[in-house]
Every structure is written in structure tokens, then in C-alpha cells.
Short mmCIF file of C-alpha atoms and ligand atoms in Angstrom, two decimals:
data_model
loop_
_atom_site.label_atom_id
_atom_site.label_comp_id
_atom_site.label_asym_id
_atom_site.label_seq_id
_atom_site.Cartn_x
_atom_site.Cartn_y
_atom_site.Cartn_z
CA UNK A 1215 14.95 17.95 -4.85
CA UNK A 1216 15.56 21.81 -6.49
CA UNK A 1217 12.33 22.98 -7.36
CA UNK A 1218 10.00 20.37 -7.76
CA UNK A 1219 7.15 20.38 -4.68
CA UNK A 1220 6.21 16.57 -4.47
CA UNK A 1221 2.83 15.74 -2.82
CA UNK A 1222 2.41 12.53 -4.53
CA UNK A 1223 3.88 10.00 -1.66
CA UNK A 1224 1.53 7.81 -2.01
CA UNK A 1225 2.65 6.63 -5.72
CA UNK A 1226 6.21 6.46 -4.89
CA UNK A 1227 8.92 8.12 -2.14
CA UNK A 1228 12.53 9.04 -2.92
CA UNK A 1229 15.55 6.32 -0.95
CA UNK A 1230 16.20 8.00 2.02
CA UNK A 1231 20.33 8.52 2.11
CA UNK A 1232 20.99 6.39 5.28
CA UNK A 1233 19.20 3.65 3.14
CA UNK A 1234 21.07 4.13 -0.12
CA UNK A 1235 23.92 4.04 2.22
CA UNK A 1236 23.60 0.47 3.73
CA UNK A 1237 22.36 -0.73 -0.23
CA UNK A 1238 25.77 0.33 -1.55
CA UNK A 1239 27.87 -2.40 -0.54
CA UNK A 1240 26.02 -5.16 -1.91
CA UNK A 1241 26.10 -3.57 -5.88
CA UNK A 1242 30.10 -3.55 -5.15
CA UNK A 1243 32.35 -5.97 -2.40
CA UNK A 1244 29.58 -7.62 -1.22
CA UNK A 1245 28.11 -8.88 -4.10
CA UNK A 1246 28.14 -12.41 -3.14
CA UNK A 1247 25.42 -14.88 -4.36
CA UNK A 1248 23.52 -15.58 -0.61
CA UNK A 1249 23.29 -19.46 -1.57
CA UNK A 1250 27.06 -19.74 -2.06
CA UNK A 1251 29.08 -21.18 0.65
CA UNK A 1252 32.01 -19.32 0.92
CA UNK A 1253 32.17 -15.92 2.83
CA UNK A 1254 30.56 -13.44 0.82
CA UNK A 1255 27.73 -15.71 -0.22
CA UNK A 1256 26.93 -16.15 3.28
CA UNK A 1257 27.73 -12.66 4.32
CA UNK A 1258 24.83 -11.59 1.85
CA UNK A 1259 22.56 -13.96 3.53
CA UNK A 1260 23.20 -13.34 6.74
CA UNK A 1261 21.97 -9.77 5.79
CA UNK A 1262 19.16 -11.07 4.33
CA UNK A 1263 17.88 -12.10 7.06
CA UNK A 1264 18.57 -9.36 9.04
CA UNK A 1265 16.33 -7.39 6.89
CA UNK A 1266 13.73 -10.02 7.46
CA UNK A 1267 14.07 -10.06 10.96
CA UNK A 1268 13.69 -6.16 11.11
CA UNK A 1269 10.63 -6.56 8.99
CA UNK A 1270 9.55 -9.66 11.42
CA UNK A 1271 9.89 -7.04 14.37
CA UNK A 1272 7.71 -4.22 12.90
CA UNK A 1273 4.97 -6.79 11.63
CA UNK A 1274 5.06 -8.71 15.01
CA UNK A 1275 5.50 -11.76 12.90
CA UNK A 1276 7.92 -14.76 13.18
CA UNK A 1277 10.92 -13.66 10.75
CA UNK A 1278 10.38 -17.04 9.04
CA UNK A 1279 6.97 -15.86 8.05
CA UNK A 1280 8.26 -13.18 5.69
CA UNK A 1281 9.09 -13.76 2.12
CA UNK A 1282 11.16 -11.20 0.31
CA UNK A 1283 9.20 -10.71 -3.82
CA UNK A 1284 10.08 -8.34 -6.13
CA UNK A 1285 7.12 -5.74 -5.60
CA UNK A 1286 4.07 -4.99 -3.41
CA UNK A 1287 1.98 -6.23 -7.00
CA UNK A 1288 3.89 -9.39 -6.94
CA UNK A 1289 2.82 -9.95 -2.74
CA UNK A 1290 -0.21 -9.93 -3.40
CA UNK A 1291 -0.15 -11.90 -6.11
CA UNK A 1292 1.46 -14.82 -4.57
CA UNK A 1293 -1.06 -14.44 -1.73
CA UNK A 1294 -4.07 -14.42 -3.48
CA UNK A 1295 -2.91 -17.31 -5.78
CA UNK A 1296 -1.11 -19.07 -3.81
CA UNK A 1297 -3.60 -19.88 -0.74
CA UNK A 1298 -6.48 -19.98 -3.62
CA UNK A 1299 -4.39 -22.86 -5.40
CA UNK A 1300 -3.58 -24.50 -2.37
CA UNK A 1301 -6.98 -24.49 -0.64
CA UNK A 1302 -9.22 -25.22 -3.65
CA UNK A 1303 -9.78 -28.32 -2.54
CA UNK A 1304 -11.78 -26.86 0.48
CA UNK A 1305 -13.71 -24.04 -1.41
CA UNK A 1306 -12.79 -21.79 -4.54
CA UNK A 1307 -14.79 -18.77 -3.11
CA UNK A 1308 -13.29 -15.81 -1.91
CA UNK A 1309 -14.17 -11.95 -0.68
CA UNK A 1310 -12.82 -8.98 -1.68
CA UNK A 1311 -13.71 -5.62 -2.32
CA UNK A 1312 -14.19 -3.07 -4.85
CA UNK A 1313 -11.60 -0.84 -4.02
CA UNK A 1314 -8.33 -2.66 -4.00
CA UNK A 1315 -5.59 -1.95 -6.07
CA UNK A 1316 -5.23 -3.78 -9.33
CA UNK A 1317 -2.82 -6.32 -7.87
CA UNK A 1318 -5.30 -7.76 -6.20
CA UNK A 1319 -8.42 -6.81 -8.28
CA UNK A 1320 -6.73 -8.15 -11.46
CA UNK A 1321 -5.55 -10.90 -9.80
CA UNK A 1322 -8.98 -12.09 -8.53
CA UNK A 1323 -10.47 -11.50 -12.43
CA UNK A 1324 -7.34 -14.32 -13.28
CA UNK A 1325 -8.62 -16.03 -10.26
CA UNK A 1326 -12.29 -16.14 -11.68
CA UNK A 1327 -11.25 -17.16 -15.13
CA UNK A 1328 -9.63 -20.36 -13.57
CA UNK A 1329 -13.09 -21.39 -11.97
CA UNK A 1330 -12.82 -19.88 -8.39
CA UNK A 1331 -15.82 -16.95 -7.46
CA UNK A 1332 -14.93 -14.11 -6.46
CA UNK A 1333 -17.41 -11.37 -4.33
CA UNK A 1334 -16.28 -7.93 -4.33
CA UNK A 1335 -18.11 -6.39 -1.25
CA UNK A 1336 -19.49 -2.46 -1.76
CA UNK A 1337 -18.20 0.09 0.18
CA UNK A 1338 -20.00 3.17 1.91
CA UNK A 1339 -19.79 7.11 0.78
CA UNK A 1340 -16.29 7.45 3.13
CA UNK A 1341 -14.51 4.08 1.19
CA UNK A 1342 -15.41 1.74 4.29
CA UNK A 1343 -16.73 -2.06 4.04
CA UNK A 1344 -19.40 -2.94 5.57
CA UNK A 1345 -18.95 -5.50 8.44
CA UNK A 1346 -22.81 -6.70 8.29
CA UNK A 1347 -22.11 -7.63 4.24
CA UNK A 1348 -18.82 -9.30 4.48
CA UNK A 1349 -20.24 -11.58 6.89
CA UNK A 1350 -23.32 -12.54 5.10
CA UNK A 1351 -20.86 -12.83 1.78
CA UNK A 1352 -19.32 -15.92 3.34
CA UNK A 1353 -20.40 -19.39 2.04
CA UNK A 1354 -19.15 -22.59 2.87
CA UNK A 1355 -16.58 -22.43 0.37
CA UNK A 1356 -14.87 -19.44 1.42
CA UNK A 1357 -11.23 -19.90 1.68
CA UNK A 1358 -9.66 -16.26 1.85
CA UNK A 1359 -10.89 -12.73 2.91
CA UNK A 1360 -8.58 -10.07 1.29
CA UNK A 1361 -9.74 -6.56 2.23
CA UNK A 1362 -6.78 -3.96 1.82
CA UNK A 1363 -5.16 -2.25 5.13
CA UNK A 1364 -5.64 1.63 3.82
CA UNK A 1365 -6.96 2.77 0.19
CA UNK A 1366 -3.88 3.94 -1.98
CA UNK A 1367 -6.59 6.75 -3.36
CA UNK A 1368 -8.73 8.45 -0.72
CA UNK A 1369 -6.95 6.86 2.20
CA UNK A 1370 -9.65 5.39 4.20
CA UNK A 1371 -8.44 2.46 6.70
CA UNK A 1372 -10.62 -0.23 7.06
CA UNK A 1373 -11.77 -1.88 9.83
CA UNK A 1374 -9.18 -4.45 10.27
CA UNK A 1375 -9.33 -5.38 13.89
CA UNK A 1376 -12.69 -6.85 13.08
CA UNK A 1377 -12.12 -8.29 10.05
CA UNK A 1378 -9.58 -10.24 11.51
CA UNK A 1379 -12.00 -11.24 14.06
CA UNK A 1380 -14.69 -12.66 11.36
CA UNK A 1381 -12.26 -14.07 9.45
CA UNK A 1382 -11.11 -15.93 12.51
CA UNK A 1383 -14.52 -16.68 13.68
CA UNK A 1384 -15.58 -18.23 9.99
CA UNK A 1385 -12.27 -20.62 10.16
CA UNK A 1386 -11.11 -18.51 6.86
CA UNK A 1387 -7.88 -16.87 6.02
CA UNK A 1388 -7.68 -13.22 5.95
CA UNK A 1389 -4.75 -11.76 3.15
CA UNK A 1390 -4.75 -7.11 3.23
CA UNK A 1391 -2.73 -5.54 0.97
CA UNK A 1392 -0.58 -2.84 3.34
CA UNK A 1393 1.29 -1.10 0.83
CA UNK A 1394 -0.44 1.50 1.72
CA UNK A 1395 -0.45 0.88 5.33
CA UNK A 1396 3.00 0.06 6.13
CA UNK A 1397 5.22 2.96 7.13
CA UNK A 1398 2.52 4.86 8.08
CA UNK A 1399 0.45 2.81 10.82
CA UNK A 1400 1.46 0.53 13.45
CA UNK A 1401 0.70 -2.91 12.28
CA UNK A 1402 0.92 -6.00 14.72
CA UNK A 1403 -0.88 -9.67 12.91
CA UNK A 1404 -1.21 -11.43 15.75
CA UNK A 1405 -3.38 -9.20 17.34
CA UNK A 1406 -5.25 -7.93 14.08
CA UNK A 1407 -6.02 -12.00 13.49
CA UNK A 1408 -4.18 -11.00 9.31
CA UNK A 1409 -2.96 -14.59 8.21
CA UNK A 1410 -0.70 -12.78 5.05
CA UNK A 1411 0.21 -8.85 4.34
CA UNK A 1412 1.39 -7.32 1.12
CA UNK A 1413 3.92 -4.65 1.59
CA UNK A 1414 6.35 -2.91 -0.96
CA UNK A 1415 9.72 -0.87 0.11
CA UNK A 1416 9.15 2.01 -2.32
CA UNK A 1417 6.17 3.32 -0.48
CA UNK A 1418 8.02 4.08 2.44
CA UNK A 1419 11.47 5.82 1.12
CA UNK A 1420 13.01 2.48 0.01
CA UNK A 1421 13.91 1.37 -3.57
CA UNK A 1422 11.48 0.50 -6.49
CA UNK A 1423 11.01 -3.03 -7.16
CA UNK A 1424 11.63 -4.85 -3.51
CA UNK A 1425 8.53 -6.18 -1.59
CA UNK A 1426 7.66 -8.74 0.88
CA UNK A 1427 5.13 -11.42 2.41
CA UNK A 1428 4.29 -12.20 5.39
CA UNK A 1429 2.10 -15.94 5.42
CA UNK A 1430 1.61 -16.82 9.02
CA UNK A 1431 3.37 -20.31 9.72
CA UNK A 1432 1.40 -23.11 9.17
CA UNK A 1433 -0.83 -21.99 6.10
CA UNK A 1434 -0.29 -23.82 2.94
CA UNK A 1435 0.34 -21.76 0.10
CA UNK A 1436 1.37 -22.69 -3.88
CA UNK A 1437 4.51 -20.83 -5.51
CA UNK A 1438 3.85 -18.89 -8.22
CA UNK A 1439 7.07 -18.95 -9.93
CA UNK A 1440 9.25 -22.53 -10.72
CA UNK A 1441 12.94 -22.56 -10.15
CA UNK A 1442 15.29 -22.56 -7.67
CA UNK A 1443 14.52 -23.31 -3.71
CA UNK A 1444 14.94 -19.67 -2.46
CA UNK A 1445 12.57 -18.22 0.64
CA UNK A 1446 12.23 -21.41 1.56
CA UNK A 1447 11.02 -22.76 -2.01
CA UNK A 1448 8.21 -20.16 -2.17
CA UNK A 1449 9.85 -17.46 -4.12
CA UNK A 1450 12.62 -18.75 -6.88
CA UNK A 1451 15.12 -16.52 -8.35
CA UNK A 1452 18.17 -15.44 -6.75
CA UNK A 1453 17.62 -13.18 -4.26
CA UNK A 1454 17.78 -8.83 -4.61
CA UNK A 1455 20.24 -9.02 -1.81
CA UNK A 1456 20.66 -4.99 -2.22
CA UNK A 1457 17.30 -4.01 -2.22
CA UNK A 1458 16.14 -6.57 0.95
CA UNK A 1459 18.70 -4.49 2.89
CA UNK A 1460 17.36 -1.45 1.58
CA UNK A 1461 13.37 -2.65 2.55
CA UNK A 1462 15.36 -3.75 6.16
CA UNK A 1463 16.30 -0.17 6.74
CA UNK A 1464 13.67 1.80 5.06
CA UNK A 1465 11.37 -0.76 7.26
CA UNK A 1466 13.49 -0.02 10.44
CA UNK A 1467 13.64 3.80 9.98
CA UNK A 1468 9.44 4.33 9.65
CA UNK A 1469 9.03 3.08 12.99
CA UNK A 1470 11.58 4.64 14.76
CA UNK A 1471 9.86 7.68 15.04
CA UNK A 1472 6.44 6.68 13.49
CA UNK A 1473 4.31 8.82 16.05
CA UNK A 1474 6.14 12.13 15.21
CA UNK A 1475 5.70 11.33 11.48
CA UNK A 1476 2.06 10.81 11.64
CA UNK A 1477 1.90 14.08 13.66
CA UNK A 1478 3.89 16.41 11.13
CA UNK A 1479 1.67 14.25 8.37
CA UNK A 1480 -1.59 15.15 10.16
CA UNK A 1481 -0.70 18.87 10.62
CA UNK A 1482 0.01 19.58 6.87
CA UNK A 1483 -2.61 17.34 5.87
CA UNK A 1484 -5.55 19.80 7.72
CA UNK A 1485 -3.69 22.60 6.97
CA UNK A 1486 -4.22 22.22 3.63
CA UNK A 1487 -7.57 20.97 3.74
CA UNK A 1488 -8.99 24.23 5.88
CA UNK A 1489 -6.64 26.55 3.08
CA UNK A 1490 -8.63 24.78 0.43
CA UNK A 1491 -11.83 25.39 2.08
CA UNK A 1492 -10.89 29.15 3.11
CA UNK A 1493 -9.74 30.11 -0.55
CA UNK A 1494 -11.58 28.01 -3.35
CA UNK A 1495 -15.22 27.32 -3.53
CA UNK A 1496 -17.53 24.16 -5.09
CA UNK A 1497 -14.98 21.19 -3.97
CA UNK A 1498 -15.72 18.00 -2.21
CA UNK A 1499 -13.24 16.37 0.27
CA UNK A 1500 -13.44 12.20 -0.68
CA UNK A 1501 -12.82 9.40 1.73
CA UNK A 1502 -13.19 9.70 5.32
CA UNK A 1503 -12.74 12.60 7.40
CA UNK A 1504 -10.76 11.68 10.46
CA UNK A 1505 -10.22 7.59 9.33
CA UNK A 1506 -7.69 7.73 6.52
CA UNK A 1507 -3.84 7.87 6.22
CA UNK A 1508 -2.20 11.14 7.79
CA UNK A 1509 -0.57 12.23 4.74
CA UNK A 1510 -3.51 11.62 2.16
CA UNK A 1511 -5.65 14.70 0.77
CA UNK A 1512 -8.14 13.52 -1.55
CA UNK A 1513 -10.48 16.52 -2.93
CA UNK A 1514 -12.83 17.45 -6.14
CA UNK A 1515 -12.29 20.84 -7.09
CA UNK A 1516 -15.70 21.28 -9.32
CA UNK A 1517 -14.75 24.32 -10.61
CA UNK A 1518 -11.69 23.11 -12.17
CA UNK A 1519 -10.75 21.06 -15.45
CA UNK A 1520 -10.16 18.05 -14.02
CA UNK A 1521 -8.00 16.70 -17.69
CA UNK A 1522 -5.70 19.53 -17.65
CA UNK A 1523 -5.02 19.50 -13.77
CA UNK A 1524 -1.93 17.43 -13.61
CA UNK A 1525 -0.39 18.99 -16.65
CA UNK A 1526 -1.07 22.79 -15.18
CA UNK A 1527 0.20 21.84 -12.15
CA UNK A 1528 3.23 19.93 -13.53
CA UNK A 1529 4.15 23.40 -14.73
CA UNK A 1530 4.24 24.76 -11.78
CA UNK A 1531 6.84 22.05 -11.28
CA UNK A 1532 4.19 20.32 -8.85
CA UNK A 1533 3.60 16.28 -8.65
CA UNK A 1534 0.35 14.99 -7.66
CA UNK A 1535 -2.06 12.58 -8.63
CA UNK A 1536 -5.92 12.06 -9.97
CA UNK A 1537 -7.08 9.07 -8.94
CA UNK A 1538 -4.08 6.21 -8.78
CA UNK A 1539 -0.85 6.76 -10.54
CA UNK A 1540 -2.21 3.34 -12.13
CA UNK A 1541 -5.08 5.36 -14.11
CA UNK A 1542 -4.00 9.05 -14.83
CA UNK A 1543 -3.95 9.53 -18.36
CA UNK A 1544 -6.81 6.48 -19.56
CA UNK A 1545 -9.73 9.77 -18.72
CA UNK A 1546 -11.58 6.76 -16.80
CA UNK A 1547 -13.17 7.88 -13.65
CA UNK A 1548 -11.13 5.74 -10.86
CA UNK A 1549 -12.84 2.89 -9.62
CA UNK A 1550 -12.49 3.47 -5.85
CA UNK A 1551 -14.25 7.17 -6.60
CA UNK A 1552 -17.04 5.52 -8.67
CA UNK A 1553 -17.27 2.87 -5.91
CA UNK A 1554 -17.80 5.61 -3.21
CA UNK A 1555 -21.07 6.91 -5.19
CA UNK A 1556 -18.51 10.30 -6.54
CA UNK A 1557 -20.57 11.49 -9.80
CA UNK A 1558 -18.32 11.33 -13.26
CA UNK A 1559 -18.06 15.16 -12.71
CA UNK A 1560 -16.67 15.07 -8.87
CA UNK A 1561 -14.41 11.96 -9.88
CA UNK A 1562 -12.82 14.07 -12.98
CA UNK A 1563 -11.76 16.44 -11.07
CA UNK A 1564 -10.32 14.69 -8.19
CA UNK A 1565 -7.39 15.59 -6.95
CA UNK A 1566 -5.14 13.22 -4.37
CA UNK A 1567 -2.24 15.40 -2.91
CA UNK A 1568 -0.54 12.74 -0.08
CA UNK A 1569 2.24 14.29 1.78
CA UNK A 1570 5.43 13.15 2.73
CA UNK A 1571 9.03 13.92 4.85
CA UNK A 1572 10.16 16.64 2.67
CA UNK A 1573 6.86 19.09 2.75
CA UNK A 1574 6.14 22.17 4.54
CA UNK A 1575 3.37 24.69 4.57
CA UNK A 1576 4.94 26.85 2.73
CA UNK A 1577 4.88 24.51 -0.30
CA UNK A 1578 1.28 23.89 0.46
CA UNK A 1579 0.82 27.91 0.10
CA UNK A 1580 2.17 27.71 -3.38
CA UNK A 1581 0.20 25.02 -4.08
CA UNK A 1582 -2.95 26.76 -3.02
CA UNK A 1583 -1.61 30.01 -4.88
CA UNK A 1584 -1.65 27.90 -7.81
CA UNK A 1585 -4.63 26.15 -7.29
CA UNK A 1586 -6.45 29.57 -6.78
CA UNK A 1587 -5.07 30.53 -10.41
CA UNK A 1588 -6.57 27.70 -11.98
CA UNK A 1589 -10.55 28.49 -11.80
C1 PLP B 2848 1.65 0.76 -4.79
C2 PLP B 2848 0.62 -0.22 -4.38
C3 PLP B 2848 0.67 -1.56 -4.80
C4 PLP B 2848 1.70 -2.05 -5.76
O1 PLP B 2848 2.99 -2.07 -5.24
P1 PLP B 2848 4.22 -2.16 -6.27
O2 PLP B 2848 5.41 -2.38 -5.41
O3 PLP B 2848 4.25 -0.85 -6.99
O4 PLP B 2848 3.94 -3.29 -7.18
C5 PLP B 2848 -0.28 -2.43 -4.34
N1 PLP B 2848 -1.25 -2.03 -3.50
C6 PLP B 2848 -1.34 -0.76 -3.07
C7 PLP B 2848 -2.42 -0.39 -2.11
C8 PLP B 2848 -0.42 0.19 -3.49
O5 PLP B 2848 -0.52 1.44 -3.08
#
């Protein structure tokens, strides 16, 4: 990647070779339509659901449980919406929180324009919900809990284990959005009680635009989109056969040596945190200290022009984020930093640096170098 020092993994990741590798075929030979019934129209499905399987396997979900969608934004759309639609009948209130990504937080706004309610639960000074409030948010009518898996911002992991358990307790379904999640934690629904996960390939060195669902078997859910009777009349449109086979091995290579990626995430993570704290005064470290995503760095650097960061550092050839990808350039303090209690001042000048494969500590030197040159 010649000179460019990435640190923004958690708005995008390259497509690993190996995975670029098994995509090829289906652009070319294999370009088969999987609901034709001659050979290459089944040899594209059967490698659809070989992706879904692998998925399946990493989720600990029945591979019939998993619907391929075009994006992580369009999972949790069809989540959200789709066990809203098909449950108001039973309630049209549902619990969220004030940090999710757009996908969902826009999609709950749509929700509440249609006549459901919506309660968007506060979270503490670290990013976490608070158990205590979610369950005295549920009502009657409560049909769906969605609290993301890990915040795309500052990191923090929420307490899903027990969300799972309330959820399960209250007789209500429980949707997180994993994009950030997946690739970088071990996941398993049965035992985390999650009735539907969001999850999108380009967030863990897979191609842009490819996502999936996972609904657990049995739960009633609308389509979103009219047309055709593909994923099992849930998702129509003619299926991305390339890209599912990309998500299938992007998917399959995270968790093959998922420990060992954490590790090298966790060691360049601190060591840039203590070089920040050794070499440049007046910052604040945001989200969670210990409880957040190995490769995410989320820190206020006071002292610093927090609307000229990105562009000083882009000339330094470096890529990293304030805030979401989603808001850099509006000059709107980020929601999830106003919703941890950050002032306007410490949420300006917020900067999220979330490692990734290719890193060292030698970029993070130059990084600091720079960093150092910009008070
Ligand atoms: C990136 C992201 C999304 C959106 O995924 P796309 O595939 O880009 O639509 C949703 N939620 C979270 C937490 C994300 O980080």
C-alpha cells in the first residue's frame, strides 16, 4: 500500500489476496445465474451456500438462518423493519440506543414516522448501556431490543450476554448490529440468546457492498424489497454470487487465527496509547479502557485543531478518522461522543485511529512524530 499508513480499519479494510482470489472466477467462467438449472447456475449456488455455511459456522447459527444483503446498512435495515412490520400486531414499541450507527438510528426515525415508538436508552461516560434502564424501558408492547455488538466510534462492547438474557426473559426479540463486532470477537447466538445480527464483509478485509443476516429460524420477519423469491423470498434480486464467496472467505479467514489477531491488535493498540500519553499533553482517551475492540484508539487531543486534523494528517499520507467516516466533514460533534457526556471541545478534537493487519509500531512512531508536530 506504498506510502500511505492506514489506521482507519474500522471504516473500511482492503480484500485480502486469498479472497480476491476465490472472487475471481465468478466475474469470468463462472458467471452463472445461481437460479438457473444447468451447470453453472447451480455451480454458483452451490457456492453460495458454501459461503453461508462458513458464515453459519462462525455465527453458530443454522446456515438457513443467514441471508446474504447487499451491505451491513441494508442488515439492519431488513431487521429492524422487517420483525417491526411483522410483529406490529403484538406491540409497535421497541429499544434502542443512542449510539448506533445510522443504519439503525435512521431506520428507527422511519420506524417512528410510521407509528411505532421508539426508546433510545442513554449510555454511561465509557459508551455502555445500562442494564437497570433497558429493563425498566420495556412495556408490554415491546417487540424488538436492538443494542449494537461493539461501537464503530470509541469501541466499547456492550454487555451482550445479558442482554440476550433480558431479552429472553421479557419474551422479546433481540436484533445487534455486529459490523463492528464480527471479525474481531468470537460471536456464538445461541449462547448470547441474539435472535438476528447485522454483519458487512468490508469490515473484515472482504469487498464493499456484500453483507448478511442472520434471523434465528422460526421468527417472522417482512421483506423489504418485492421481486423475485431469492434467500428464501426474503431478499429479491439476483444474487452477488462473487462477493458472497468473497464474505465466505473473508468470514472463514478472521477466525482462523482470531486469538493471534486480537493479540497483535491489543499490543499496537496500548502501544500507542502509552506513546500518546508519554509525548503529548491535555488529551482524553474516550470509550472504555480495557472493554472495547482491540484495534480501536479513540482520543481528544485538546491541544490540537480538531477541523484541520484529518487534512494535516492526510498530508502526511496518514488515514484516520474523527468521529464515524459517516460524519467527518458536516463539523457536527458525533453523536456517540455527545452521548458519552464528551464537551463540544473534547468531541472536536477527537481522534479514532483503529488498527488493522498491515500496522506496525513503527508506523505508529511516525504517527506520533507527526502528531507531536501538530500542537
Ligand atoms: C460500517 C457499519 C455499518 C454499515 O455497514 P455498510 O456495509 O457500510 O452499510 C453499520 N453498522 C456499523 C456498526 C458499522 O460500523
Amino acid at each position: 500500500m506504498n506510502n500511505i499508513k492506514y489506521f482507519d480499519h474500522a471504516a473500511t479494510t482492503y480484500v485480502k489476496e486469498e479472497v480476491l482470489k476465490e472472487m475471481i472466477p465468478y466475474f469470468g467462467i463462472e458467471f452463472g445465474n445461481p437460479s438457473s438449472v444447468y451447470s453453472i447456475g447451480r455451480k454458483a449456488k452451490r457456492a453460495i451456500e458454501e459461503a453461508r455455511h462458513k458464515v453459519a459456522k462462525v455465527l453458530n447459527s443454522k446456515s438457513d438462518e443467514i441471508y446474504f444483503t447487499s451491505c451491513g446498512s441494508e442488515s439492519d435495515n431488513l431487521a429492524i423493519k422487517g420483525i417491526a412490520y411483522a410483529h406490529k400486531s403484538k406491540g409497535k414499541h421497541l429499544i434502542t440506543t443512542k449510539i448506533e450507527h445510522h443504519a439503525v438510528l435512521n431506520t428507527c426515525k422511519t420506524l417512528e414516522k410510521q407509528g411505532f415508538d421508539v426508546t433510545y436508552l442513554n449510555v454511561d461516560e465509557y459508551g455502555m448501556i445500562n442494564l437497570y434502564e433497558l429493563e425498566n424501558a420495556i412495556r408490554d408492547d415491546t417487540i424488538l431490543i436492538s443494542v449494537m455488538f461493539a461501537n464503530n466510534e470509541i469501541g466499547t462492547i456492550e454487555p451482550i450476554n445479558e442482554i440476550g438474557k433480558i431479552a429472553k426473559a421479557h419474551n422479546i426479540y433481540f436484533h445487534t448490529d455486529a459490523v463492528q463486532a464480527v471479525g474481531n470477537l468470537l460471536i456464538d447466538v445461541q449462547e448470547m440468546n441474539i435472535d438476528a445480527l447485522s454483519l458487512s464483509a468490508h469490515k473484515f478485509y472482504g469487498p464493499k457492498g456484500i453483507g448478511a443476516l442472520y434471523v434465528r429460524n422460526g421468527i417472522e420477519f417482512e421483506k423489504i424489497q418485492d421481486g423475485g423469491h431469492q434467500e428464501r423470498d426474503k431478499r429479491a434480486g439476483t444474487e452477488n454470487v462473487a462477493e458472497i464467496v468473497g464474505l465466505g472467505k473473508a468470514i472463514e479467514l478472521a477466525y482462523e487465527d482470531i486469538n493471534e489477531y486480537n493479540k497483535k491488535l491489543i499490543e499496537l493498540r496500548e502501544y500507542y496509547i502509552n506513546q500518546v500519553e508519554k509525548n503529548i499533553s491535555n488529551i482524553h482517551i474516550n470509550g472504555h479502557r480495557t472493554n472495547r475492540l482491540s484495534g480501536n484508539a479513540n482520543i481528544s487531543f485538546l491541544d490540537i485543531d480538531g477541523e484541520k486534523i484529518l487534512f494535516e494528517l492526510d498530508k502526511y499520507g496518514i488515514c484516520a478518522s474523527a468521529g464515524s467516516a459517516c460524519n467527518s466533514g458536516t463539523g457536527e460533534p458525533s453523536h456517540v461522543l455527545t452521548a458519552i457526556g464528551l464537551s463540544q471541545e473534547a468531541a472536536q478534537t477527537a481522534l479514532r485511529i483503529t488498527f488493522g493487519e498491515g500496522n506496525t509500531k513503527q508506523d505508529i512512531d511516525y504517527l506520533i512524530d507527526v502528531l507531536k508536530k501538530m500542537k
